[in-house]
Short mmCIF file of C-alpha atoms in Angstrom, two decimals:
data_model
loop_
_atom_site.label_atom_id
_atom_site.label_comp_id
_atom_site.label_asym_id
_atom_site.label_seq_id
_atom_site.Cartn_x
_atom_site.Cartn_y
_atom_site.Cartn_z
CA MET A 1 -130.39 27.13 -8.34
CA ALA A 2 -127.06 27.87 -9.73
CA ASP A 3 -125.87 26.14 -12.76
CA ARG A 4 -122.97 23.64 -12.35
CA VAL A 5 -120.22 23.57 -14.86
CA HIS A 6 -118.82 20.08 -15.58
CA PRO A 7 -115.21 19.95 -16.80
CA SER A 8 -114.44 18.20 -19.99
CA SER A 9 -112.95 14.73 -19.72
CA LYS A 10 -110.48 15.36 -22.55
CA PRO A 11 -107.26 17.14 -21.61
CA THR A 12 -106.57 20.40 -23.23
CA ALA A 13 -103.79 20.94 -25.72
CA THR A 14 -101.79 23.10 -23.35
CA ALA A 15 -101.68 20.38 -20.70
CA ALA A 16 -100.46 17.91 -23.24
CA THR A 17 -97.68 20.17 -24.28
CA THR A 18 -96.46 20.70 -20.71
CA THR A 19 -96.33 17.04 -19.70
CA ALA A 20 -94.91 15.57 -22.88
CA PRO A 21 -91.10 15.11 -22.99
CA PRO A 22 -89.12 17.27 -25.35
CA PRO A 23 -88.48 15.82 -28.74
CA GLN A 24 -85.04 14.15 -29.26
CA PRO A 25 -82.95 14.48 -32.35
CA GLN A 26 -82.78 11.70 -34.84
CA ALA A 27 -79.05 10.92 -34.00
CA ALA A 28 -79.87 10.37 -30.35
CA ILE A 29 -82.64 8.02 -31.27
CA ASN A 30 -80.37 5.96 -33.50
CA ASN A 31 -77.49 5.90 -30.94
CA PRO A 32 -78.72 5.71 -27.36
CA THR A 33 -75.27 6.02 -25.81
CA ALA A 34 -74.75 9.45 -27.33
CA ALA A 35 -77.43 10.86 -25.10
CA LYS A 36 -75.50 10.22 -21.90
CA PRO A 37 -72.40 12.48 -22.06
CA ALA A 38 -73.98 15.03 -19.78
CA GLN A 39 -74.61 12.43 -17.13
CA LEU A 40 -71.00 11.06 -17.39
CA ARG A 41 -69.53 14.51 -16.91
CA GLN A 42 -71.48 15.05 -13.75
CA GLN A 43 -70.03 11.97 -11.99
CA PRO A 44 -67.41 12.79 -9.26
CA TYR A 45 -63.70 11.93 -9.90
CA ARG A 46 -62.43 9.02 -7.86
CA PRO A 47 -58.59 8.71 -7.82
CA GLN A 48 -57.24 5.22 -8.27
CA PRO A 49 -55.27 3.83 -5.30
CA GLN A 50 -51.48 3.76 -5.77
CA TYR A 51 -49.42 0.84 -4.47
CA ARG A 52 -45.75 1.43 -3.57
CA ASN A 53 -43.14 -1.22 -4.25
CA ARG A 54 -41.69 -2.38 -0.97
CA HIS A 55 -38.60 -3.84 -2.68
CA ASN A 56 -37.61 -0.46 -4.13
CA HIS A 57 -38.04 1.14 -0.73
CA ARG A 58 -35.76 -1.46 0.87
CA ARG A 59 -33.12 -0.98 -1.83
CA ARG A 60 -33.08 2.75 -1.29
CA SER A 61 -32.72 2.35 2.46
CA ASN A 62 -29.83 -0.12 2.02
CA ARG A 63 -28.07 2.27 -0.34
CA ASN A 64 -28.46 5.11 2.11
CA ILE A 65 -26.98 2.99 4.91
CA CYS A 66 -23.98 1.98 2.75
CA CYS A 67 -23.35 5.58 1.72
CA CYS A 68 -23.43 6.71 5.34
CA CYS A 69 -21.04 3.95 6.41
CA CYS A 70 -18.60 4.78 3.61
CA PHE A 71 -18.72 8.46 4.42
CA TRP A 72 -18.02 7.99 8.13
CA THR A 73 -15.28 5.43 7.44
CA ILE A 74 -13.47 7.78 5.06
CA LEU A 75 -13.86 10.64 7.49
CA LEU A 76 -12.45 8.55 10.34
CA LEU A 77 -9.45 7.50 8.25
CA LEU A 78 -8.76 11.10 7.30
CA LEU A 79 -8.92 12.14 10.94
CA LEU A 80 -6.54 9.34 11.97
CA GLY A 81 -4.11 10.31 9.20
CA LEU A 82 -4.27 13.93 10.30
CA LEU A 83 -3.59 13.01 13.93
CA ALA A 84 -0.66 10.79 12.89
CA ALA A 85 0.81 13.60 10.80
CA ILE A 86 0.48 16.05 13.68
CA ALA A 87 2.12 13.59 16.09
CA ALA A 88 4.99 12.92 13.66
CA ALA A 89 5.55 16.63 13.16
CA ALA A 90 5.60 17.20 16.92
CA VAL A 91 8.12 14.38 17.46
CA TYR A 92 10.35 15.70 14.69
CA VAL A 93 10.29 19.23 16.08
CA LEU A 94 11.03 18.12 19.64
CA TYR A 95 13.62 15.36 19.07
CA HIS A 96 15.01 15.85 15.51
CA PRO A 97 15.43 12.09 14.84
CA ASN A 98 18.14 11.04 12.37
CA ARG A 99 18.96 7.74 10.73
CA PRO A 100 21.92 5.75 12.03
CA GLN A 101 25.18 6.00 10.11
CA PHE A 102 27.43 3.15 9.00
CA THR A 103 31.00 3.25 7.72
CA VAL A 104 33.36 0.63 6.26
CA ASP A 105 36.66 1.25 8.09
CA SER A 106 38.78 -1.45 6.45
CA LEU A 107 38.60 -4.50 4.21
CA ARG A 108 41.34 -7.11 4.01
CA ILE A 109 41.43 -9.81 1.33
CA THR A 110 42.81 -12.96 2.91
CA LYS A 111 41.78 -15.32 0.12
CA LEU A 112 40.51 -14.79 -3.40
CA ASN A 113 41.03 -17.79 -5.66
CA LEU A 114 39.33 -18.27 -9.00
CA THR A 115 40.10 -21.60 -10.64
CA THR A 116 38.79 -22.91 -13.94
CA SER A 117 38.69 -26.50 -15.10
CA PRO A 118 40.91 -27.44 -18.09
CA ASP A 119 37.92 -27.76 -20.37
CA THR A 120 36.63 -24.33 -19.19
CA SER A 121 33.26 -25.89 -18.46
CA SER A 122 33.14 -24.79 -14.81
CA SER A 123 34.88 -22.35 -12.46
CA HIS A 124 35.18 -22.29 -8.70
CA LEU A 125 35.56 -19.20 -6.50
CA THR A 126 36.92 -19.20 -2.94
CA THR A 127 36.97 -15.95 -0.94
CA LEU A 128 37.75 -14.79 2.59
CA PHE A 129 37.40 -11.12 3.64
CA ASN A 130 37.97 -9.45 7.01
CA ILE A 131 35.75 -6.38 7.24
CA THR A 132 35.64 -3.71 9.97
CA ILE A 133 32.42 -1.70 10.13
CA SER A 134 31.41 1.05 12.53
CA SER A 135 27.90 2.18 13.45
CA GLU A 136 27.13 5.64 14.83
CA ASN A 137 23.98 6.88 16.54
CA PRO A 138 23.77 10.68 16.02
CA ASN A 139 20.59 11.13 18.12
CA ASN A 140 20.38 12.56 21.62
CA HIS A 141 17.06 10.94 22.54
CA LEU A 142 16.95 7.70 20.55
CA THR A 143 18.42 4.26 21.21
CA PHE A 144 18.58 1.53 18.54
CA PHE A 145 18.24 -2.18 19.31
CA TYR A 146 19.62 -4.14 16.35
CA ASP A 147 19.02 -7.79 15.58
CA ALA A 148 21.75 -9.89 13.97
CA PHE A 149 22.91 -8.59 10.57
CA THR A 150 23.12 -10.66 7.40
CA VAL A 151 26.14 -9.48 5.40
CA THR A 152 26.58 -10.07 1.67
CA ALA A 153 29.57 -9.09 -0.48
CA SER A 154 28.98 -8.72 -4.22
CA ALA A 155 31.08 -7.78 -7.21
CA THR A 156 29.62 -4.63 -8.79
CA ARG A 157 30.20 -5.80 -12.36
CA GLY A 158 28.20 -8.48 -14.13
CA GLY A 159 24.91 -7.94 -12.30
CA ASP A 160 26.12 -7.95 -8.66
CA ILE A 161 27.80 -11.34 -8.48
CA GLN A 162 27.63 -12.63 -4.92
CA ILE A 163 31.13 -13.56 -3.70
CA GLY A 164 30.77 -13.80 0.08
CA ASN A 165 28.38 -14.14 3.04
CA GLY A 166 28.70 -13.38 6.74
CA THR A 167 26.88 -12.24 9.86
CA ILE A 168 27.18 -9.56 12.55
CA PRO A 169 25.83 -10.26 16.05
CA ALA A 170 23.03 -8.18 17.55
CA PHE A 171 23.99 -5.08 19.53
CA ILE A 172 22.57 -1.92 21.11
CA SER A 173 23.51 1.52 19.82
CA ASP A 174 23.00 4.00 22.65
CA LYS A 175 22.55 7.77 22.38
CA LYS A 176 25.51 9.54 20.75
CA ASN A 177 27.40 6.27 20.70
CA GLU A 178 29.70 4.69 18.11
CA THR A 179 30.13 0.94 17.87
CA SER A 180 32.84 -0.84 15.85
CA PHE A 181 32.82 -4.55 15.02
CA ARG A 182 34.63 -6.99 12.77
CA THR A 183 33.17 -9.72 10.65
CA ILE A 184 34.37 -12.41 8.27
CA VAL A 185 32.75 -12.75 4.87
CA ALA A 186 33.59 -15.91 2.95
CA ALA A 187 32.31 -18.06 0.08
CA SER A 188 33.11 -21.24 -1.81
CA GLN A 189 30.93 -21.58 -4.87
CA ASP A 190 30.80 -22.41 -8.54
CA LEU A 191 30.38 -19.66 -11.14
CA ASP A 192 28.97 -19.64 -14.64
CA THR A 193 30.98 -18.60 -17.67
CA ASP A 194 29.78 -14.98 -17.80
CA SER A 195 30.44 -14.33 -14.08
CA THR A 196 33.88 -15.91 -14.32
CA ALA A 197 34.82 -13.75 -17.30
CA ALA A 198 33.62 -10.55 -15.59
CA ILE A 199 35.50 -11.20 -12.33
CA ARG A 200 38.68 -12.31 -14.10
CA SER A 201 38.62 -9.18 -16.27
CA ASP A 202 38.25 -6.87 -13.23
CA LEU A 203 41.02 -8.61 -11.30
CA LYS A 204 43.46 -7.76 -14.10
CA LYS A 205 42.61 -4.05 -13.96
CA ARG A 206 44.70 -1.53 -12.09
CA ASN A 207 41.90 -0.51 -9.74
CA GLY A 208 41.00 -4.10 -9.04
CA LEU A 209 37.57 -5.57 -8.46
CA GLY A 210 34.78 -3.27 -7.29
CA LEU A 211 32.92 -4.51 -4.22
CA LYS A 212 29.56 -3.78 -2.58
CA ILE A 213 28.64 -4.66 1.01
CA GLN A 214 24.98 -5.14 1.87
CA MET A 215 23.63 -5.67 5.39
CA ASP A 216 20.05 -6.53 6.33
CA THR A 217 18.57 -6.50 9.83
CA SER A 218 15.60 -5.41 11.97
CA VAL A 219 15.68 -2.72 14.63
CA LYS A 220 13.59 -1.40 17.51
CA VAL A 221 13.69 2.23 18.56
CA LYS A 222 13.46 3.60 22.08
CA MET A 223 12.67 7.29 22.59
CA GLU A 224 13.06 8.39 26.19
CA SER A 225 10.76 5.96 28.06
CA LEU A 226 8.80 4.89 24.97
CA LYS A 227 9.87 1.81 23.00
CA SER A 228 8.46 0.62 19.70
CA SER A 229 6.55 -2.65 19.91
CA LYS A 230 7.31 -3.80 16.37
CA LYS A 231 10.63 -4.14 14.59
CA VAL A 232 11.40 -2.23 11.43
CA GLY A 233 13.57 -3.75 8.73
CA ILE A 234 16.54 -1.75 7.44
CA ARG A 235 19.09 -2.33 4.69
CA VAL A 236 22.58 -0.83 4.75
CA THR A 237 24.30 -0.64 1.35
CA CYS A 238 27.99 0.35 1.13
CA GLU A 239 29.43 1.00 -2.33
CA GLY A 240 32.63 2.47 -3.71
CA ILE A 241 35.11 -0.17 -2.42
CA LYS A 242 37.98 -0.55 -4.91
CA GLY A 243 41.26 -2.42 -5.18
CA VAL A 244 40.01 -5.91 -4.40
CA VAL A 245 42.68 -8.15 -5.91
CA ALA A 246 43.92 -11.65 -5.29
CA PRO A 247 46.75 -11.87 -2.72
CA PRO A 248 50.09 -13.18 -3.95
CA LYS A 249 50.56 -16.91 -3.75
CA GLY A 250 52.64 -18.18 -0.86
CA LYS A 251 52.29 -19.65 2.60
CA LYS A 252 53.30 -16.50 4.45
CA SER A 253 51.70 -13.94 2.13
CA SER A 254 50.13 -10.99 3.92
CA PRO A 255 46.50 -10.03 3.23
CA VAL A 256 45.81 -7.37 0.61
CA ILE A 257 44.13 -4.18 1.86
CA ALA A 258 41.41 -2.77 -0.38
CA SER A 259 40.70 0.93 -0.81
CA VAL A 260 37.68 2.09 1.22
CA SER A 261 38.30 5.85 1.08
CA GLY A 262 35.50 6.34 -1.44
CA ALA A 263 33.05 3.96 0.24
CA LYS A 264 29.68 5.44 1.16
CA CYS A 265 26.88 3.72 3.07
CA LYS A 266 23.19 4.52 2.94
CA VAL A 267 20.39 3.25 5.17
CA ASP A 268 16.98 2.40 3.74
CA LEU A 269 13.86 1.26 5.54
CA ARG A 270 12.49 -2.14 4.56
CA ILE A 271 8.72 -2.04 5.17
CA LYS A 272 6.97 -5.37 4.67
CA ILE A 273 3.27 -5.43 3.77
CA TRP A 274 1.86 -8.93 3.51
CA LYS A 275 4.26 -10.69 1.11
CA PHE A 276 5.83 -7.57 -0.40
CA THR A 277 8.83 -5.66 0.94
CA PHE A 278 9.40 -2.01 0.04
#
């Protein structure tokens, strides 16, 4: 019979060395957490979720909408201004519009009395002027529709002292037409000391008192078959009238004629925006 070999119950030294865990350093034994850096590095990276602020998004969208609205509004205004400029240029080239012309033909002083109280505390002025004014329309394609005029006569010295008021009725100035009309400008008013001294000083001069005529009205314009819907204010200012003196005292004294040879009239537009007039 063959001999049986019974293995030893004690493990060999080599088996013990293969199954035993490797020895750890003394620092790892004292600090257990230091032995885990390799395991932490092997964990996969998980990005944190990001939350967007809805309020910021809404603010940005509102700003974008406002910017777009402003841009398109400015662009529309520029286009309208360009179209208006092109239309005005076309009208000017085709029709050559000109402003109406006004002329002071004559001025007669019927009454000009300046009286002062004995104590020189107050002065009273009484005036009466007969004025002839002509209006000319130099345009071939335009017709002017004037409202009633408000006429004011002022002395040119002493800060334009008002010495008379009057009116001119409404009229129509047709193409290449000249209209002449007469009006009466009168006043009866008290003056302060400075105004009285200025007027009295000018009346004693050789050239007499300088006078300015101012007329305010509104007008509509008709061009061929087109008529403006809104009225435009105009102001006519006539300066350079000399020789305004008091007529001689007497019941049958003739009026004094002032010199209007150097009188010049200019027409200015009076555009009213809200409460301001330019």
